[in-house]
XYZ file of C-alpha atoms in Angstrom:
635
model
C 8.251 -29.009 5.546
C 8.289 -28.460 9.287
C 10.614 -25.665 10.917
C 13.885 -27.162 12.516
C 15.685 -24.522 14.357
C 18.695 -26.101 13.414
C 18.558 -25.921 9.804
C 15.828 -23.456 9.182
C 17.108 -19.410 8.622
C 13.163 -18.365 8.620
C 13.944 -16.759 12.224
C 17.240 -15.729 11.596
C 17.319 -11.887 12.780
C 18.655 -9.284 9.699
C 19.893 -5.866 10.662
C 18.329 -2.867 8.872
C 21.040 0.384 9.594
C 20.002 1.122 13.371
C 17.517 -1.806 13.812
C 17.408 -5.711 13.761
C 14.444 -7.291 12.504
C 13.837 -10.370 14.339
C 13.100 -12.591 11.695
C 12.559 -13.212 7.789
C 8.517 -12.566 8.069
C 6.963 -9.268 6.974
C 2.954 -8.929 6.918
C 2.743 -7.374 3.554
C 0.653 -4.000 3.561
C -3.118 -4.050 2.869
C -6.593 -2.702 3.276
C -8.651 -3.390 6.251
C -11.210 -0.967 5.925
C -10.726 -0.584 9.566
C -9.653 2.719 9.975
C -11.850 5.454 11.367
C -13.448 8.006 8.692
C -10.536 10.194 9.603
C -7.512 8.406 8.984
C -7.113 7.504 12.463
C -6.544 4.294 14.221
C -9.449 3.369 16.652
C -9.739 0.335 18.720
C -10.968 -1.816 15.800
C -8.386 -1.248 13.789
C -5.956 -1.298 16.697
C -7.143 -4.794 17.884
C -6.831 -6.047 14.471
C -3.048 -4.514 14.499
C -2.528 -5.973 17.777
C -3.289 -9.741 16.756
C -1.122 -9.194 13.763
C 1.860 -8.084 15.863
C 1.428 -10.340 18.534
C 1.405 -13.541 16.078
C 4.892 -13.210 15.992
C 6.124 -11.659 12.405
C 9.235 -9.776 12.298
C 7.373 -6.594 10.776
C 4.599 -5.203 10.253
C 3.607 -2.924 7.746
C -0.289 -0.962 7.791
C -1.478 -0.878 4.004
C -2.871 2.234 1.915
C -1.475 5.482 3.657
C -2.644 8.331 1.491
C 0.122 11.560 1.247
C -2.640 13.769 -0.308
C -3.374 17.094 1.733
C -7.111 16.553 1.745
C -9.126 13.433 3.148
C -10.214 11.095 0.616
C -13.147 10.289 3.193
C -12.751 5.841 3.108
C -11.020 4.009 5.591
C -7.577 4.224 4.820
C -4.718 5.840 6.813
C -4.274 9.414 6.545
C -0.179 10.116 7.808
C -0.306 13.564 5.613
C -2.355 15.043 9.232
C 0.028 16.053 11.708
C -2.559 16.031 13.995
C -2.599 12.176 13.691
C 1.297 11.619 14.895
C 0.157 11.453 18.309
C -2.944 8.530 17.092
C -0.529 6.635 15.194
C 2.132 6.327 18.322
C -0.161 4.369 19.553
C 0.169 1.728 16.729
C 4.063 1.706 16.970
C 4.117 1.494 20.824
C 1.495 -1.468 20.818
C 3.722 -3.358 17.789
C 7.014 -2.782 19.722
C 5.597 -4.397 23.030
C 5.598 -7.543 20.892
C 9.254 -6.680 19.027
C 7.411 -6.230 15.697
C 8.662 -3.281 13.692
C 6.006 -1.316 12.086
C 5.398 0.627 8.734
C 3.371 2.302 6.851
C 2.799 1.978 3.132
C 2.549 5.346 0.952
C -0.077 6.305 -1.719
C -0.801 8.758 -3.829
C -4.937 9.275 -3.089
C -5.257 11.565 -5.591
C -3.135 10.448 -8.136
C -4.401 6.795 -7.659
C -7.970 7.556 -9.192
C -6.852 9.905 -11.761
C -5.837 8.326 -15.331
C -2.240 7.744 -14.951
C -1.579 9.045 -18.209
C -3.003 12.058 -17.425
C -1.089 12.488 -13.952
C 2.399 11.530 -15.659
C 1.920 13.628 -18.799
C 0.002 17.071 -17.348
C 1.538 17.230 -14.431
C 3.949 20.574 -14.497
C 7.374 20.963 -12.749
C 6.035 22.512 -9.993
C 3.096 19.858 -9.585
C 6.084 17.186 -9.064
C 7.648 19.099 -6.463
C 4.298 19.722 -4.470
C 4.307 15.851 -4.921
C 7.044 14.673 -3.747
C 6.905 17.109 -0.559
C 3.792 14.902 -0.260
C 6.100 11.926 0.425
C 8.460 13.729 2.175
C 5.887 15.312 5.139
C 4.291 11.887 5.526
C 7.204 10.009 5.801
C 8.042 12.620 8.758
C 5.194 12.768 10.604
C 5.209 8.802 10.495
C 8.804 8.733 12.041
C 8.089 11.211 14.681
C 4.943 8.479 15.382
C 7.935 5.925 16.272
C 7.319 3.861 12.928
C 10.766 2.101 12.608
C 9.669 2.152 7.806
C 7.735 3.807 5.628
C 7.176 2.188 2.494
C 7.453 3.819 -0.527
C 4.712 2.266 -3.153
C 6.233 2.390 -6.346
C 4.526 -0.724 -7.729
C 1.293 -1.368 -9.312
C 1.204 1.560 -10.875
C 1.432 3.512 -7.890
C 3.709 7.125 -8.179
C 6.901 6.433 -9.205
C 5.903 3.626 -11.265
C 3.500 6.336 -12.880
C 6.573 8.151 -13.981
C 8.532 5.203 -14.973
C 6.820 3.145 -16.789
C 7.344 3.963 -20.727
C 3.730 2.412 -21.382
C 2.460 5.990 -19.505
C 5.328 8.426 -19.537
C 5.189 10.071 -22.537
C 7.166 13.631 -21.391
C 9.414 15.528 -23.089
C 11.305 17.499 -20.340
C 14.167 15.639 -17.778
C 10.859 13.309 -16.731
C 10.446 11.369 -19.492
C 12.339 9.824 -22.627
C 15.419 8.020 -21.174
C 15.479 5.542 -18.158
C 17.227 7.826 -16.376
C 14.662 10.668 -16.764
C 11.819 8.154 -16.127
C 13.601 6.942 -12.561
C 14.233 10.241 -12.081
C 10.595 11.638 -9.930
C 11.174 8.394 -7.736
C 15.067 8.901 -7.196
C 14.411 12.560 -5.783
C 11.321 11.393 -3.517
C 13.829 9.387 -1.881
C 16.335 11.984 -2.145
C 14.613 14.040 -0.126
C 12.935 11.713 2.447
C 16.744 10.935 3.433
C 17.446 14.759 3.242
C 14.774 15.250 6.093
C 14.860 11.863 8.022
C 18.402 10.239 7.541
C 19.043 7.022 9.021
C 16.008 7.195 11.681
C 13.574 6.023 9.160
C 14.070 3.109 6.942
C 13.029 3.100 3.380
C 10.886 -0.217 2.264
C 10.360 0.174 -1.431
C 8.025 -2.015 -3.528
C 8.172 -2.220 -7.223
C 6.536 -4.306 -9.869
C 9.360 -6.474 -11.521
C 7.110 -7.233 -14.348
C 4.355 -4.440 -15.488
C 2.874 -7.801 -17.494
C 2.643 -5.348 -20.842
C 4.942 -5.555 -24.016
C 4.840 -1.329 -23.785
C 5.669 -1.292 -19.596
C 8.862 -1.220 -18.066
C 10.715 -4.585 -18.781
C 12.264 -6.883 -16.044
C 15.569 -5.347 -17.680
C 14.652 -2.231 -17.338
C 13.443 -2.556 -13.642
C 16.157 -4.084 -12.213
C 18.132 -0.767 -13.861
C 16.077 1.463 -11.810
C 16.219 -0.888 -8.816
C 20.404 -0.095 -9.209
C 19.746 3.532 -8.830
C 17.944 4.103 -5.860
C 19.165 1.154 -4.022
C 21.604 3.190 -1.690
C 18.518 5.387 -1.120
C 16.910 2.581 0.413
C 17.006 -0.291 3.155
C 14.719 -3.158 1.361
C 13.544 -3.666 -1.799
C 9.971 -5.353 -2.118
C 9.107 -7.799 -5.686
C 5.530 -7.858 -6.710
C 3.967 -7.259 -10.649
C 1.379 -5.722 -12.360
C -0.436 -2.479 -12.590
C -3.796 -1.777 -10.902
C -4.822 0.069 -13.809
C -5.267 -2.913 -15.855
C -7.921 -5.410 -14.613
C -6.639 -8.196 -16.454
C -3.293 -7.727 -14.042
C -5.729 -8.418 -10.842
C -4.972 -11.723 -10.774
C -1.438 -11.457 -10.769
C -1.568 -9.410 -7.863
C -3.603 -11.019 -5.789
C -3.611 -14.729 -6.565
C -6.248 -16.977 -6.552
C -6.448 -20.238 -5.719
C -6.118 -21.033 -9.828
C -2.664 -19.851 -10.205
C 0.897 -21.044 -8.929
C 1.932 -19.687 -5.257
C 5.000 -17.828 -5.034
C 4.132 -16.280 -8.279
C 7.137 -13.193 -8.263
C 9.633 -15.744 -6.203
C 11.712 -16.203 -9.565
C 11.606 -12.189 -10.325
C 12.590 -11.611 -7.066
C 15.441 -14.311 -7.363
C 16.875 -12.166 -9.922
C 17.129 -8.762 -7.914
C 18.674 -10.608 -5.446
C 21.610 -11.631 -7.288
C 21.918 -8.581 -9.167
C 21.449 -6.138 -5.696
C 23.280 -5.491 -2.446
C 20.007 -4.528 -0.893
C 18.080 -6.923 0.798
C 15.185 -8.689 -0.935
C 11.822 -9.179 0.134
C 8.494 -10.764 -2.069
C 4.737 -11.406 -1.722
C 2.719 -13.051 -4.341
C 0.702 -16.232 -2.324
C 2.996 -17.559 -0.330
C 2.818 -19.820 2.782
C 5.315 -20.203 5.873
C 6.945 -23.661 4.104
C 7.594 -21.636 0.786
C 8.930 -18.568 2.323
C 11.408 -20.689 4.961
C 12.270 -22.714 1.317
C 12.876 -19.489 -0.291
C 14.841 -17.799 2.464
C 17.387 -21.129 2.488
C 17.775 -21.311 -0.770
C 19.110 -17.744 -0.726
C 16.354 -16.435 -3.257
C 15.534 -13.777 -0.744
C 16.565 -12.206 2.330
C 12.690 -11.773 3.767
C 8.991 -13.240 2.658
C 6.471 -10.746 2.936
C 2.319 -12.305 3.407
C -1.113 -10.861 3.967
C -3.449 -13.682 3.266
C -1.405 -16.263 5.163
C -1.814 -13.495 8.319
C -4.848 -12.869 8.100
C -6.137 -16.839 7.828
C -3.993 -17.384 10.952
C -2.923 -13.958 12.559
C -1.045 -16.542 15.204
C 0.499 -18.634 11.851
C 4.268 -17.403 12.419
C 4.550 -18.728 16.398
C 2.628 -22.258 15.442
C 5.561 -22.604 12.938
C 8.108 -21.616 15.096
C 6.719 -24.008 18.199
C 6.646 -27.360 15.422
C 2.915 -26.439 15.268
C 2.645 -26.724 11.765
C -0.568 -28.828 11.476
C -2.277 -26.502 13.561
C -2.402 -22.951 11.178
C -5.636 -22.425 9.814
C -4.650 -22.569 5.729
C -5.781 -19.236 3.471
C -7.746 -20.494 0.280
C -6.730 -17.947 -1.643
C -10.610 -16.758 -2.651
C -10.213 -13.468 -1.932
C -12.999 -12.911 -0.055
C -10.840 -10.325 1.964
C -9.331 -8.133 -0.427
C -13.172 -7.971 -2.696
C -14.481 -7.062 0.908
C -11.884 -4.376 1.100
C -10.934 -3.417 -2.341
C -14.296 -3.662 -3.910
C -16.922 -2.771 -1.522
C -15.628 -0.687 0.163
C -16.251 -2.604 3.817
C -14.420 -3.854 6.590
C -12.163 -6.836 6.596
C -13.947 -10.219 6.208
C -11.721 -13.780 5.856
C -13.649 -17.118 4.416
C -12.156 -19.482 6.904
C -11.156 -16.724 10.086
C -14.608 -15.602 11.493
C -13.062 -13.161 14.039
C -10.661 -11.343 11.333
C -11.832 -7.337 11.391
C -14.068 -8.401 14.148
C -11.623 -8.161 17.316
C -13.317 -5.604 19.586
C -16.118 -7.955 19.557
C -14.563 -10.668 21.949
C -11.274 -8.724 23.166
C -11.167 -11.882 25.649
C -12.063 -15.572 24.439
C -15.339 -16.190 26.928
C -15.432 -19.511 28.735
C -18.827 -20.883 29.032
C -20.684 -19.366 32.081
C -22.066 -23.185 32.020
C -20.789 -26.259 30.955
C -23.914 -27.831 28.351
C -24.293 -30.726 26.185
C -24.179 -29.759 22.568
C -25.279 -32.196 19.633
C -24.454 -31.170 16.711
C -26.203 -32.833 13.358
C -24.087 -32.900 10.104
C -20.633 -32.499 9.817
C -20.045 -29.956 7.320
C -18.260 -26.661 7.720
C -20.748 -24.484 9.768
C -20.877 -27.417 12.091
C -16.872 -28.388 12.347
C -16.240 -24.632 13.140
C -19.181 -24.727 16.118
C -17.394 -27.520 17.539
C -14.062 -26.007 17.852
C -15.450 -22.945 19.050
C -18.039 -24.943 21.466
C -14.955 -26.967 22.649
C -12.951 -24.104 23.361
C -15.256 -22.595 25.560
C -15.797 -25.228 27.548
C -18.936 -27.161 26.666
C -19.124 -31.047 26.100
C -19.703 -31.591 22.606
C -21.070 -34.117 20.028
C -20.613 -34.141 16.534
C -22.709 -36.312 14.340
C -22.161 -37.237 10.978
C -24.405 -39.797 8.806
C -21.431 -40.592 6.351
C -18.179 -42.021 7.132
C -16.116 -38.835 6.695
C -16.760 -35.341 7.653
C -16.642 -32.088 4.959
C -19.855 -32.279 4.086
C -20.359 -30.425 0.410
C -17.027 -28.389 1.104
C -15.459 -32.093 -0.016
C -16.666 -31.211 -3.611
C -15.628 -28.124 -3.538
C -12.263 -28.776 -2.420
C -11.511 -32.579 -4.770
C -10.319 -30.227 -7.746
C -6.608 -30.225 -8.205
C -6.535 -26.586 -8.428
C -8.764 -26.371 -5.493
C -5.860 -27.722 -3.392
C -5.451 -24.804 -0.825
C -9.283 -25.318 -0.201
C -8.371 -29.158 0.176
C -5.709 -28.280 2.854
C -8.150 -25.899 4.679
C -10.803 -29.039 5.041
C -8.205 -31.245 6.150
C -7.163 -28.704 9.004
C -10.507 -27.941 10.253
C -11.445 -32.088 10.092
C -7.572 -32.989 12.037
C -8.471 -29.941 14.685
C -12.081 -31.364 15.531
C -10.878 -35.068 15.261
C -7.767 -34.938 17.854
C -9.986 -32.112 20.362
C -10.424 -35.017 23.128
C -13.383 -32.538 24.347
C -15.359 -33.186 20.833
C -17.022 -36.544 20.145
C -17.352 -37.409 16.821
C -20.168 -40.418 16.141
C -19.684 -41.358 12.240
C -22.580 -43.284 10.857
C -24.853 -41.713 12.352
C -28.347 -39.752 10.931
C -29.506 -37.573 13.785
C -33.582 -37.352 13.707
C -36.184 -36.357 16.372
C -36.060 -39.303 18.552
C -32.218 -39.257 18.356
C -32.083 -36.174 19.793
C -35.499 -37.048 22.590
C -32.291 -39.914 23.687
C -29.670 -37.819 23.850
C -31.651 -34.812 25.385
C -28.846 -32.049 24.995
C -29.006 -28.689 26.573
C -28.605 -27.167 23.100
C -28.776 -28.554 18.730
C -27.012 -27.524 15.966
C -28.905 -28.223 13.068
C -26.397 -27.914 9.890
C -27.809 -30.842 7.771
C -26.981 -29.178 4.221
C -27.902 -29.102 1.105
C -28.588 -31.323 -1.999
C -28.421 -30.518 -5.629
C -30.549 -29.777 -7.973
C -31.454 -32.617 -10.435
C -34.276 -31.520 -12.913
C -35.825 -34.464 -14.095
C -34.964 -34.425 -17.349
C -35.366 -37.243 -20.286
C -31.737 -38.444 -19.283
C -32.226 -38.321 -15.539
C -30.100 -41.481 -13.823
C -27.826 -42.436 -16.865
C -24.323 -41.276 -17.494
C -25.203 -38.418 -20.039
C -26.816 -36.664 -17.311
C -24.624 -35.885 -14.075
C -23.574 -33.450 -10.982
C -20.787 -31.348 -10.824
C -19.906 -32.973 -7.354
C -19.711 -36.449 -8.652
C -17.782 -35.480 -11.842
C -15.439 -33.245 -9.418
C -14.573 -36.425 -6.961
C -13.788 -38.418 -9.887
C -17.071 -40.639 -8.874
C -18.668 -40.317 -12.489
C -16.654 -39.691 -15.765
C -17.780 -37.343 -18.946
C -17.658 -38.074 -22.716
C -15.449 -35.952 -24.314
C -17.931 -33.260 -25.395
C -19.408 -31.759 -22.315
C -21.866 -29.309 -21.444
C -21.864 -27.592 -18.105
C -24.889 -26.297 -16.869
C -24.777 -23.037 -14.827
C -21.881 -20.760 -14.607
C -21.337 -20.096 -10.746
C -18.491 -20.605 -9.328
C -18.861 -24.324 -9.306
C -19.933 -24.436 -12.578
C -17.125 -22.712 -13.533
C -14.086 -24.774 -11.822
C -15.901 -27.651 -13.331
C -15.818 -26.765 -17.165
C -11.792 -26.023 -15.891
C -11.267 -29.180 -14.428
C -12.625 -30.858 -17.542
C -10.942 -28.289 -20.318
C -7.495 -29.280 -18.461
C -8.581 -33.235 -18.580
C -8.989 -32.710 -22.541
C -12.392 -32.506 -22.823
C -13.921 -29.571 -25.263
C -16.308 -28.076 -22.896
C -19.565 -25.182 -22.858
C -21.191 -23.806 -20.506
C -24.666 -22.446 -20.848
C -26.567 -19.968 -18.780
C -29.269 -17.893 -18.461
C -26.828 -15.243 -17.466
C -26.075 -12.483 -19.906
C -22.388 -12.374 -20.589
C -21.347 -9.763 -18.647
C -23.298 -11.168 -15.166
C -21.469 -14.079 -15.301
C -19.261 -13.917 -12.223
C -20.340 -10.246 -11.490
C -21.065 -11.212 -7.908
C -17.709 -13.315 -6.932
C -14.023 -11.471 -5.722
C -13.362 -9.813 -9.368
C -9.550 -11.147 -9.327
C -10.492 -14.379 -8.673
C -13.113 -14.117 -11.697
C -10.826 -12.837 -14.160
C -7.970 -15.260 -13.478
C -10.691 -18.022 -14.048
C -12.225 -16.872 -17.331
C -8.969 -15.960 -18.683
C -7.423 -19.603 -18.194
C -11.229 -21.040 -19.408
C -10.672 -18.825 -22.626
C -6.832 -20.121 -22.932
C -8.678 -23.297 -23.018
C -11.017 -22.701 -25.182
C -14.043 -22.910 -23.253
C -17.441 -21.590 -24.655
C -20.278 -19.988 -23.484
C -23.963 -20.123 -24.294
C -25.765 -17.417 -22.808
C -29.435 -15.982 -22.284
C -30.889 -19.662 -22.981
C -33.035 -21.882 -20.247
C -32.514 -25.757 -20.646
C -35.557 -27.545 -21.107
C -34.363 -30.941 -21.681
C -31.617 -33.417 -21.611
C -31.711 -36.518 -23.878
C -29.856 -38.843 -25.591
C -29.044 -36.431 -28.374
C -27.638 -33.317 -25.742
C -29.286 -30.476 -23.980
C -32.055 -28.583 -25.695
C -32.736 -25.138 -24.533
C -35.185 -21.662 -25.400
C -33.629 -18.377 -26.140
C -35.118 -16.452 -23.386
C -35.688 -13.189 -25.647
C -37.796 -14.717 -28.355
C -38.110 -18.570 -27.553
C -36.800 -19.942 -30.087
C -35.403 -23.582 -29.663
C -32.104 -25.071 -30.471
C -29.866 -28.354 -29.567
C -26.348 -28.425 -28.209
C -25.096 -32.104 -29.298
C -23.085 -33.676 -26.689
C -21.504 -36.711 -25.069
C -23.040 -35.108 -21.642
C -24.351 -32.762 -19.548
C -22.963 -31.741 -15.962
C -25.239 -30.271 -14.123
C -24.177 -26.744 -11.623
C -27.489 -25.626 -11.170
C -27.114 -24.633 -6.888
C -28.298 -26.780 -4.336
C -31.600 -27.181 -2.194
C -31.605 -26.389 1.418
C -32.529 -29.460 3.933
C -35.634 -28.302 5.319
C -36.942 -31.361 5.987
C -34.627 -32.288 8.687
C -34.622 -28.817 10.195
C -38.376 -29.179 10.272
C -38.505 -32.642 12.150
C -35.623 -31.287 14.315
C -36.971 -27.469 15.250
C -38.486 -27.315 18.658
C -37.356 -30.463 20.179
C -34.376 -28.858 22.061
C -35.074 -24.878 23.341
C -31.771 -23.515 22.223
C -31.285 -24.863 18.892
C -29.227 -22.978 16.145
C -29.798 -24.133 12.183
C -26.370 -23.011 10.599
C -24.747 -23.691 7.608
C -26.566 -24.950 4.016
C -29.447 -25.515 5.363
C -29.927 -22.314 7.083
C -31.332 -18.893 5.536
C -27.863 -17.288 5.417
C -26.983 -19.679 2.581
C -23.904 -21.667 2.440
C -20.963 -19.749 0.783
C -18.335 -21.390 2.952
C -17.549 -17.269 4.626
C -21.540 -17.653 5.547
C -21.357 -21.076 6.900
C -17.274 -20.681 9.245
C -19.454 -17.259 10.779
C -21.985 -18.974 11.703
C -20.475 -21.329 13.073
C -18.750 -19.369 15.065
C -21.157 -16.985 16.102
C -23.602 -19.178 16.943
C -21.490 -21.372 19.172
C -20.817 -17.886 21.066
C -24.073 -17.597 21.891
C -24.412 -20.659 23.908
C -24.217 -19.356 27.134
């Protein structure tokens, strides 16, 4: 669906006490990793603010602000300092010279890595209070900042939630037992945040509607507490889960496996039973939200993932620019980057996201050069943008008849549609660039390139797969992943996948939801499999393979395929064994294209190998970087 101003209500302003919000589009609040070691806001994190705000959202809100007295020591935000009013101004004054209101979400540190039990059921009377005076101090110092919100984090687990949820709360005293006493820690930290800030601050307030747990607060029970402390605050926010539980990671940060707008039908149900307005995040795109905002669902649409794909997403819709927003995939690769490690801000398909200070201003070639570029995968589609932007003539060069390279594999699962969408963007942007020329058919070797004599090669040739040559090699009970993916070969109905990456993994899915009863071996122990990839994305795939009834071999090396099935050896005491089978897929990684970089290297002085083929390897974050990077080196 494409935004018509005259039937769309996405940019419809809504009024918030004494401020209008200028549209229906919140960034939702998450890590960056970008703050300094203190709390503060450098220019890195500032920058990355600053292309947020400027993309045109209606608000803004700056994830993970800890209330705690003492530093927790990671990047996160740190509003308990007074010393840091005066840093943080300089947040709100740089999102108000683009009309974006700004916020702040509030955590408990402290409480956050302590059992919650523990926190909910030791915690004395006068430990509350110290608490909530927590809230209260942060919440001022942000508003004498100029931040228009704060948001209270009462989802996920997160403080109130602690107290509320029956799963943890187990008090006896007028904090526990009844509803009332459960909502009650949460109904006084707003109490007195209005007590000391009135109407200059508004109150964001995020709860999980569903706590996904037969012993957590019910949607019932939720929407009871959501009743009480809605005159206490200005928007209510819908997400689910609790961080506690890793089998709820998923659910809060969707992968590409599961539905988008995942709490849209929770958050439906607030809205009709509340006189507050309604806002929801849970994997949602600018087409969904403007459907959800005009069917009346919800007032706003809160995204991170969308943002960060496409920081300039929200004026591309606005301006009929649809086609042109770079589409999220939903891996994850930002919040495991964050969440996980620890590290700065990182997006698969965005190679400038967290990485802002580093070209504050787009550079224009100093020199207009010929570029060739051989192989049109992902590395090389993402050099030729960024070649074409800055200036330089460019030639792409593919030896098939469509570009995508292995990322079409990747992508030709139908739960692998958001990847699909981002492959069709980044093909459309290179294809209509009238400063890119794109020669299909076309194998670039050494005296290709002596012909064409550019100034400067890309070499991004690939990869291939693996194909052991087994006793079944070149008939149907031995095939790839890639070919089984497309739809180009078809399985019996007992299948054995081989190798349980990622790719390995979606396949034994694709098949399992085709019918087929599917294992996948490995020389992986159990608990490796996956240990590697974004965590929430792992668990939401092995739970759906284990709802389907997928099975795994481990600890075994496959030393033949036949016409009986794969036999393997137990790698601890080599013992031999048989799966039977109708056939074996085959997901055993891929072998870089060295030959062509070898007949290709030191023809042309500046030449870049990027992409499969190259040493970085060719996870598709690896291969958009390098892209990128590399094509900002040519001078």
């Amino acid at each position: 669906m494409e935004y018509d101003a005259s039937k769309n209500t996405l940019f419809d302003p809504i009024a918030f006490g004494r401020l209008t919000v200028k549209n229906r589009i919140a960034i939702a609040p998450h890590g960056s990793g970008l703050h300094e070691r203190d709390g503060s806001i450098g220019d890195k994190m500032l920058y990355y603010l600053r292309n947020q705000a400027r993309g045109g959202a209606g608000m803004l809100t700056i994830g993970s602000g800890d209330i705690g007295p003492d530093w927790a020591g990671v990047s996160i935000g740190h509003p308990a300092d007074p010393a840091l009013i005066g840093n943080y101004y300089n947040a709100a004054e740089m999102a108000h010279q683009y009309d974006c209101k700004i916020s702040m979400q509030l955590i408990p540190g402290r409480e956050m890595l302590m059992p919650t039990e523990q926190v909910v059921n030791s915690y004395t009377k006068d430990d509350i209070s110290v608490w909530q005076d927590q809230y209260v101090n942060a919440a001022c110092n942000l508003m004498q900042a100029g931040f228009d919100f704060i948001m209270i984090h009462g989802a996920h687990g997160n403080g109130p939630a602690m107290f509320y949820s029956p799963r943890y709360n187990h008090r006896t005293d007028e904090y526990g037992g009844s509803e009332e006493n459960r909502a009650r820690f949460g109904v006084e930290v707003l109490e007195k945040i209005r007590a000391r800030c009135g109407d200059k601050l508004h109150i964001e307030y995020r709860l999980s509607a569903d706590e996904i747990d037969p012993e957590g607060a019910s949607i019932e029970e939720t929407i009871a507490y959501a009743k009480r402390i809605e005159d206490l605050i200005d928007l209510l926010h819908i997400s689910r889960g609790v961080l506690e539980d890793d089998r709820h990671l998923p659910y809060i940060f969707t992968p590409t496996y599961f539905e988008h707008a995942i709490n849209l039908q929770y958050a439906a149900r607030f809205k009709e039973a509340l006189s507050v307005p309604v806002t929801v995040v849970g994997g949602f795109n600018l087409d969904l939200a403007a459907k959800a905002i005009e069917e009346g669902k919800v007032d706003m649409v809160s995204m991170c993932r969308t943002m960060i794909a496409d920081p300039s997403c929200v004026r591309k819709y606005r301006e009929n620019r649809a086609d042109e927003i770079r589409p999220c995939v939903r891996c994850n690769t930002c919040i495991a980057q964050v969440h996980e490690r620890l590290w700065d801000l990182r997006c698969a398909v965005n190679p400038s996201i967290g990485r802002e200070t580093q070209h504050v201003q787009f550079p224009r070639c100093g020199k207009k050069k010929k570029v060739l570029l051989a192989g049109g995968g992902p590395a090389n589609l993402q050099a030729a943008r960024t070649l074409s932007e800055r200036g330089h003539q460019v030639i792409l060069c593919e030896k098939n008849d469509e570009l995508g390279g292995n990322l079409r594999y990747a992508s030709a699962a139908p739960f692998k549609q958001d990847l699909k969408k981002y492959l069709d963007w980044s093909i459309r942007m290179v294809e209509k660039d009238d400063n890119i020329e794109v020669r299909y058919g076309v194998e670039v070797d050494a005296d290709y390139v002596k012909r064409e004599n550019p100034d400067v090669l890309f070499i991004g040739t690939g990869s291939t797969p693996i194909i052991p040559n087994f006793s079944a090699a070149g008939t149907d009970r031995l095939l790839w992943a890639g070919d089984v993916l497309t739809g180009k070969k078809r399985t019996g109905d007992q299948v054995v996948i081989a190798g349980s990456g990622f790719t390995g993994l979606e396949t034994a899915l694709f098949l399992a939801n085709e019918g087929r009863k599917v294992t996948v071996v490995d020389m992986l122990p159990a608990e490796r499999i996956g240990a590697d990839a974004p965590q929430m994305s792992m668990i939401g795939l092995k739970k759906m393979l284990s709802d389907r009834h997928v099975t795994f071999v481990n600890e075994i090396r496959v030393e033949d395929v036949d016409e009986h099935g794969l036999h393997y050896s137990v790698l601890k005491d080599g013992s031999k064994g048989m799966i039977e089978c109708d056939t074996v897929v085959l997901s055993l990684g891929m072998r870089k294209d060295l030959r062509t970089v070898k007949e290709l290297g030191g023809i042309i002085d500046e030449t870049y190998v990027i992409g499969d083929c190259s040493p970085a390897g060719g996870l598709l974050w690896h291969a958009v970087r390098a892209g990128y990077d590399m094509a900002m080196e040519v001078g």
